[in-house]
Amino acid sequence: MRDTLGTSFVEPADGLEEEAETSRFHAPETAAISEILSQLQRLEERDLRKVRDMIQLMFFE
């Protein structure tokens, strides 16, 4: 295909350019989400240990 100046160019396959742009745009957000999920998992594990410890204190001591 040629643009208005007669220069040849190849059009990207449908969606590939948009997908690449979307991936590039969301990379920082993806990293932030991964970090948040990791922190939530650590909090969850800590909370579960607290609950386990409370149950042990209530019933086994």
XYZ file of C-alpha atoms in Angstrom, residues 2-55:
54
model
C 1.133 3.594 -0.552
C 0.467 6.726 1.454
C -0.419 10.059 -0.163
C 3.271 10.839 -0.845
C 3.762 7.576 -2.715
C 5.859 5.965 0.025
C 5.352 2.230 0.395
C 4.360 0.861 3.750
C 2.873 -2.287 5.196
C -0.282 -2.091 7.237
C -0.176 -4.016 10.517
C -2.445 -7.018 10.864
C -5.794 -6.198 12.425
C -5.546 -5.636 16.155
C -1.793 -6.190 16.497
C -0.891 -2.527 16.688
C -3.717 -1.842 19.125
C -2.770 -4.873 21.243
C 0.867 -3.764 21.399
C -0.177 -0.253 22.392
C -2.533 -1.603 25.063
C 0.161 -3.906 26.474
C 2.685 -1.097 26.596
C 0.171 1.231 28.236
C -0.919 -1.238 30.917
C 2.501 -2.647 31.882
C 2.939 -0.335 34.926
C -0.621 -1.040 36.047
C -0.055 -4.785 35.709
C 3.068 -4.575 37.879
C 1.187 -2.529 40.479
C -1.687 -5.012 40.543
C 0.757 -7.902 40.986
C 2.396 -6.117 43.919
C -0.977 -5.384 45.529
C -2.051 -9.016 45.167
C 1.226 -10.159 46.690
C 0.742 -7.827 49.661
C -2.848 -9.006 50.120
C -1.699 -12.610 50.118
C 0.872 -11.849 52.828
C -1.799 -10.072 54.899
C -4.151 -12.989 54.408
C -1.508 -15.464 55.580
C -0.750 -13.318 58.617
C -4.456 -13.051 59.473
C -4.875 -16.807 59.129
C -1.968 -17.366 61.510
C -3.585 -14.986 64.015
C -6.898 -16.842 63.775
C -5.128 -20.184 64.180
C -3.261 -18.875 67.229
C -6.491 -17.547 68.772
C -8.227 -20.889 68.244
